[in-house]
PDB file of C-alpha atoms in Angstrom:
ATOM      1  CA  UNK V   1     124.696  95.374 102.170  1.00  0.00           C
ATOM      2  CA  UNK V   2     126.804  93.044 104.289  1.00  0.00           C
ATOM      3  CA  UNK V   3     123.783  90.788 104.730  1.00  0.00           C
ATOM      4  CA  UNK V   4     123.608  90.334 100.931  1.00  0.00           C
ATOM      5  CA  UNK V   5     127.320  89.498 100.759  1.00  0.00           C
ATOM      6  CA  UNK V   6     128.085  92.516  98.667  1.00  0.00           C
ATOM      7  CA  UNK V   7     131.883  92.813  98.465  1.00  0.00           C
ATOM      8  CA  UNK V   8     133.916  95.856  99.545  1.00  0.00           C
ATOM      9  CA  UNK V   9     131.238  97.380 101.732  1.00  0.00           C
ATOM     10  CA  UNK V  10     133.963  98.756 103.972  1.00  0.00           C
ATOM     11  CA  UNK V  11     135.539 100.494 100.980  1.00  0.00           C
ATOM     12  CA  UNK V  12     132.193 102.078 100.016  1.00  0.00           C
ATOM     13  CA  UNK V  13     131.655 103.188 103.603  1.00  0.00           C
ATOM     14  CA  UNK V  14     135.062 104.872 103.595  1.00  0.00           C
ATOM     15  CA  UNK V  15     134.440 106.579 100.264  1.00  0.00           C
ATOM     16  CA  UNK V  16     131.063 107.934 101.331  1.00  0.00           C
ATOM     17  CA  UNK V  17     132.074 108.646 104.976  1.00  0.00           C
ATOM     18  CA  UNK V  18     134.360 111.516 103.858  1.00  0.00           C
ATOM     19  CA  UNK V  19     132.916 112.359 100.472  1.00  0.00           C
ATOM     20  CA  UNK V  20     132.966 116.050  99.569  1.00  0.00           C
ATOM     21  CA  UNK V  21     132.434 118.080  96.462  1.00  0.00           C
ATOM     22  CA  UNK V  22     133.373 121.569  95.325  1.00  0.00           C
ATOM     23  CA  UNK V  23     131.791 123.550  92.571  1.00  0.00           C
ATOM     24  CA  UNK V  24     133.993 124.942  89.872  1.00  0.00           C
ATOM     25  CA  UNK V  25     136.083 126.962  90.042  1.00  0.00           C
ATOM     26  CA  UNK V  26     137.836 125.007  92.759  1.00  0.00           C
ATOM     27  CA  UNK V  27     139.331 127.920  94.622  1.00  0.00           C
ATOM     28  CA  UNK V  28     139.387 129.392  98.092  1.00  0.00           C
ATOM     29  CA  UNK V  29     136.021 131.104  97.542  1.00  0.00           C
ATOM     30  CA  UNK V  30     134.215 127.800  96.652  1.00  0.00           C
ATOM     31  CA  UNK V  31     132.380 126.088  99.512  1.00  0.00           C
ATOM     32  CA  UNK V  32     133.145 122.461 100.287  1.00  0.00           C
ATOM     33  CA  UNK V  33     129.961 120.366 100.468  1.00  0.00           C
ATOM     34  CA  UNK V  34     130.011 117.158 102.535  1.00  0.00           C
ATOM     35  CA  UNK V  35     127.597 114.343 101.631  1.00  0.00           C
ATOM     36  CA  UNK V  36     125.386 113.050 104.419  1.00  0.00           C
ATOM     37  CA  UNK V  37     122.674 111.518 102.190  1.00  0.00           C
ATOM     38  CA  UNK V  38     122.331 110.271  98.701  1.00  0.00           C
ATOM     39  CA  UNK V  39     125.079 109.227  96.315  1.00  0.00           C
ATOM     40  CA  UNK V  40     127.782 111.230  94.570  1.00  0.00           C
ATOM     41  CA  UNK V  41     126.413 112.435  91.199  1.00  0.00           C
ATOM     42  CA  UNK V  42     128.638 111.210  88.378  1.00  0.00           C
ATOM     43  CA  UNK V  43     130.457 108.701  90.565  1.00  0.00           C
ATOM     44  CA  UNK V  44     130.981 105.323  89.124  1.00  0.00           C
ATOM     45  CA  UNK V  45     129.693 103.791  92.391  1.00  0.00           C
ATOM     46  CA  UNK V  46     126.402 105.706  92.372  1.00  0.00           C
ATOM     47  CA  UNK V  47     124.603 103.585  89.772  1.00  0.00           C
ATOM     48  CA  UNK V  48     125.775 100.338  91.443  1.00  0.00           C
ATOM     49  CA  UNK V  49     124.655 101.530  94.900  1.00  0.00           C
ATOM     50  CA  UNK V  50     121.242 102.566  93.557  1.00  0.00           C
ATOM     51  CA  UNK V  51     120.894  99.121  91.836  1.00  0.00           C
ATOM     52  CA  UNK V  52     121.824  97.346  95.105  1.00  0.00           C
ATOM     53  CA  UNK V  53     119.096  99.210  97.010  1.00  0.00           C
ATOM     54  CA  UNK V  54     116.374  98.779  94.363  1.00  0.00           C
ATOM     55  CA  UNK V  55     117.172  95.027  93.988  1.00  0.00           C
ATOM     56  CA  UNK V  56     117.075  94.645  97.739  1.00  0.00           C
ATOM     57  CA  UNK V  57     113.643  96.217  97.812  1.00  0.00           C
ATOM     58  CA  UNK V  58     112.384  93.994  95.052  1.00  0.00           C
ATOM     59  CA  UNK V  59     113.748  90.916  96.868  1.00  0.00           C
ATOM     60  CA  UNK V  60     111.977  92.031 100.079  1.00  0.00           C
ATOM     61  CA  UNK V  61     108.694  92.446  98.200  1.00  0.00           C
ATOM     62  CA  UNK V  62     109.022  88.997  96.569  1.00  0.00           C
ATOM     63  CA  UNK V  63     109.954  87.319  99.912  1.00  0.00           C
ATOM     64  CA  UNK V  64     107.077  89.022 101.752  1.00  0.00           C
ATOM     65  CA  UNK V  65     104.682  87.929  99.029  1.00  0.00           C
ATOM     66  CA  UNK V  66     105.899  84.360  99.086  1.00  0.00           C
ATOM     67  CA  UNK V  67     105.996  84.124 102.921  1.00  0.00           C
ATOM     68  CA  UNK V  68     102.475  85.629 103.320  1.00  0.00           C
ATOM     69  CA  UNK V  69     100.935  83.867 100.345  1.00  0.00           C
ATOM     70  CA  UNK V  70     100.089  87.093  98.457  1.00  0.00           C
ATOM     71  CA  UNK V  71      98.988  86.218  94.987  1.00  0.00           C
ATOM     72  CA  UNK V  72      98.144  88.318  91.953  1.00  0.00           C
ATOM     73  CA  UNK V  73      95.622  85.697  90.796  1.00  0.00           C
ATOM     74  CA  UNK V  74      97.468  84.469  87.732  1.00  0.00           C
ATOM     75  CA  UNK V  75      99.504  81.297  87.414  1.00  0.00           C
ATOM     76  CA  UNK V  76     102.673  82.309  85.660  1.00  0.00           C
ATOM     77  CA  UNK V  77     104.694  79.108  85.542  1.00  0.00           C
ATOM     78  CA  UNK V  78     105.037  75.843  87.486  1.00  0.00           C
ATOM     79  CA  UNK V  79     108.256  74.210  88.415  1.00  0.00           C
ATOM     80  CA  UNK V  80     107.482  70.647  89.620  1.00  0.00           C
ATOM     81  CA  UNK V  81     110.952  70.285  91.167  1.00  0.00           C
ATOM     82  CA  UNK V  82     110.615  73.265  93.560  1.00  0.00           C
ATOM     83  CA  UNK V  83     109.346  72.042  96.921  1.00  0.00           C
ATOM     84  CA  UNK V  84     108.832  75.622  98.074  1.00  0.00           C
ATOM     85  CA  UNK V  85     105.763  75.876  95.833  1.00  0.00           C
ATOM     86  CA  UNK V  86     102.538  74.409  97.027  1.00  0.00           C
ATOM     87  CA  UNK V  87     100.080  72.745  94.662  1.00  0.00           C
ATOM     88  CA  UNK V  88      97.826  75.828  94.377  1.00  0.00           C
ATOM     89  CA  UNK V  89     100.375  78.559  93.957  1.00  0.00           C
ATOM     90  CA  UNK V  90     103.363  78.175  91.668  1.00  0.00           C
ATOM     91  CA  UNK V  91     105.973  80.897  91.642  1.00  0.00           C
ATOM     92  CA  UNK V  92     104.293  84.237  91.131  1.00  0.00           C
ATOM     93  CA  UNK V  93     105.941  87.627  90.668  1.00  0.00           C
ATOM     94  CA  UNK V  94     104.814  90.241  93.117  1.00  0.00           C
ATOM     95  CA  UNK V  95     106.579  93.120  91.550  1.00  0.00           C
ATOM     96  CA  UNK V  96     108.270  94.426  88.423  1.00  0.00           C
ATOM     97  CA  UNK V  97     111.075  96.965  88.572  1.00  0.00           C
ATOM     98  CA  UNK V  98     112.701  99.040  85.931  1.00  0.00           C
ATOM     99  CA  UNK V  99     115.226 101.675  86.967  1.00  0.00           C
ATOM    100  CA  UNK V 100     113.321 103.623  89.641  1.00  0.00           C
ATOM    101  CA  UNK V 101     109.792 102.508  88.684  1.00  0.00           C
ATOM    102  CA  UNK V 102     108.227  99.697  90.561  1.00  0.00           C
ATOM    103  CA  UNK V 103     104.887  97.954  90.008  1.00  0.00           C
ATOM    104  CA  UNK V 104     103.486  95.750  92.703  1.00  0.00           C
ATOM    105  CA  UNK V 105     100.705  93.135  92.159  1.00  0.00           C
ATOM    106  CA  UNK V 106      98.247  91.548  94.612  1.00  0.00           C
ATOM    107  CA  UNK V 107      94.858  89.857  94.218  1.00  0.00           C
ATOM    108  CA  UNK V 108      93.517  91.418  97.433  1.00  0.00           C
ATOM    109  CA  UNK V 109      93.501  94.839  99.053  1.00  0.00           C
ATOM    110  CA  UNK V 110      95.175  93.316 102.071  1.00  0.00           C
ATOM    111  CA  UNK V 111      97.979  92.012  99.953  1.00  0.00           C
ATOM    112  CA  UNK V 112      98.521  95.445  98.365  1.00  0.00           C
ATOM    113  CA  UNK V 113      98.522  97.034 101.809  1.00  0.00           C
ATOM    114  CA  UNK V 114     101.131  94.561 102.994  1.00  0.00           C
ATOM    115  CA  UNK V 115     103.432  95.223  99.993  1.00  0.00           C
ATOM    116  CA  UNK V 116     103.030  98.978 100.372  1.00  0.00           C
ATOM    117  CA  UNK V 117     103.969  98.668 103.992  1.00  0.00           C
ATOM    118  CA  UNK V 118     107.170  96.862 103.002  1.00  0.00           C
ATOM    119  CA  UNK V 119     107.944  99.644 100.460  1.00  0.00           C
ATOM    120  CA  UNK V 120     107.312 102.336 103.130  1.00  0.00           C
ATOM    121  CA  UNK V 121     109.444 100.580 105.787  1.00  0.00           C
ATOM    122  CA  UNK V 122     112.280 100.144 103.306  1.00  0.00           C
ATOM    123  CA  UNK V 123     112.229 103.652 101.985  1.00  0.00           C
ATOM    124  CA  UNK V 124     112.153 105.062 105.474  1.00  0.00           C
ATOM    125  CA  UNK V 125     115.065 102.859 106.499  1.00  0.00           C
ATOM    126  CA  UNK V 126     117.281 103.863 103.524  1.00  0.00           C
ATOM    127  CA  UNK V 127     116.167 107.448 103.141  1.00  0.00           C
ATOM    128  CA  UNK V 128     114.459 107.055  99.700  1.00  0.00           C
ATOM    129  CA  UNK V 129     111.111 108.741  99.025  1.00  0.00           C
ATOM    130  CA  UNK V 130     108.125 107.483  97.134  1.00  0.00           C
ATOM    131  CA  UNK V 131     106.806 110.130  94.836  1.00  0.00           C
ATOM    132  CA  UNK V 132     103.065 109.862  95.583  1.00  0.00           C
ATOM    133  CA  UNK V 133     102.242 112.176  92.682  1.00  0.00           C
ATOM    134  CA  UNK V 134     103.628 109.541  90.361  1.00  0.00           C
ATOM    135  CA  UNK V 135     102.058 106.626  92.155  1.00  0.00           C
ATOM    136  CA  UNK V 136      98.775 105.137  90.924  1.00  0.00           C
ATOM    137  CA  UNK V 137      96.351 102.369  91.764  1.00  0.00           C
ATOM    138  CA  UNK V 138      94.965 100.298  88.893  1.00  0.00           C
ATOM    139  CA  UNK V 139      92.280  97.779  89.631  1.00  0.00           C
ATOM    140  CA  UNK V 140      92.255  95.039  87.026  1.00  0.00           C
ATOM    141  CA  UNK V 141      89.133  92.889  86.924  1.00  0.00           C
ATOM    142  CA  UNK V 142      87.720  91.358  83.737  1.00  0.00           C
ATOM    143  CA  UNK V 143      84.225  91.499  85.363  1.00  0.00           C
ATOM    144  CA  UNK V 144      83.227  95.054  84.335  1.00  0.00           C
ATOM    145  CA  UNK V 145      80.070  95.135  86.426  1.00  0.00           C
ATOM    146  CA  UNK V 146      81.914  94.085  89.552  1.00  0.00           C
ATOM    147  CA  UNK V 147      84.694  96.474  88.917  1.00  0.00           C
ATOM    148  CA  UNK V 148      82.312  99.368  88.474  1.00  0.00           C
ATOM    149  CA  UNK V 149      80.121  98.440  91.437  1.00  0.00           C
ATOM    150  CA  UNK V 150      82.950  97.982  93.925  1.00  0.00           C
ATOM    151  CA  UNK V 151      84.778 101.123  95.114  1.00  0.00           C
ATOM    152  CA  UNK V 152      88.426 101.159  94.663  1.00  0.00           C
ATOM    153  CA  UNK V 153      90.444 100.497  97.894  1.00  0.00           C
ATOM    154  CA  UNK V 154      91.639 103.466  99.884  1.00  0.00           C
ATOM    155  CA  UNK V 155      95.380 103.008  99.616  1.00  0.00           C
ATOM    156  CA  UNK V 156      97.786 105.539 101.052  1.00  0.00           C
ATOM    157  CA  UNK V 157     101.460 106.266 101.206  1.00  0.00           C
ATOM    158  CA  UNK V 158     102.547 108.560 104.078  1.00  0.00           C
ATOM    159  CA  UNK V 159      98.853 109.369 104.690  1.00  0.00           C
ATOM    160  CA  UNK V 160      98.417 110.579 101.146  1.00  0.00           C
ATOM    161  CA  UNK V 161      95.736 108.736  99.098  1.00  0.00           C
ATOM    162  CA  UNK V 162      96.885 107.111  95.878  1.00  0.00           C
ATOM    163  CA  UNK V 163      95.252 108.277  92.644  1.00  0.00           C
ATOM    164  CA  UNK V 164      93.074 105.742  90.930  1.00  0.00           C
ATOM    165  CA  UNK V 165      93.874 105.125  87.290  1.00  0.00           C
ATOM    166  CA  UNK V 166      90.985 104.044  85.041  1.00  0.00           C
ATOM    167  CA  UNK V 167      91.426 100.855  83.072  1.00  0.00           C
ATOM    168  CA  UNK V 168      90.770 102.786  79.786  1.00  0.00           C
ATOM    169  CA  UNK V 169      93.575 105.223  80.665  1.00  0.00           C
ATOM    170  CA  UNK V 170      96.169 102.563  81.488  1.00  0.00           C
TER     171      UNK V 170
END
């Protein structure tokens, strides 16, 4: 968080370093629970901390896509004044995030593998988990014959194969 110049990181560290909770009734028979992972439920800082982590992941996916030239195959917009864009690839989004749902986009299987690797590295680093049961692969190709003749790529998260979503079910 310090790298992203987020203010008051030391305050957040102090809050979470000694955070405890007790279940009602708060008496001598109630156990004190010390947090060692996650965020305090109901705390005003929890939502902000979650947003910081999700936004960091989205920024990492975008930066990786831009640095490695991962494209989703569609030209979204073109900014003539941005020297970081080459003539063939204007700025392209590599992901879309809403709350805790993230979609990643790549034109090639290798690009998807790269972005999934970034997600796995990030979630391992910060202790988040990807719910593979809610994670799907959708191959979008307007050429129906090619889409039906080519097998879907074998993509995995933590060695678990992603389910393939049919275009008609999407």
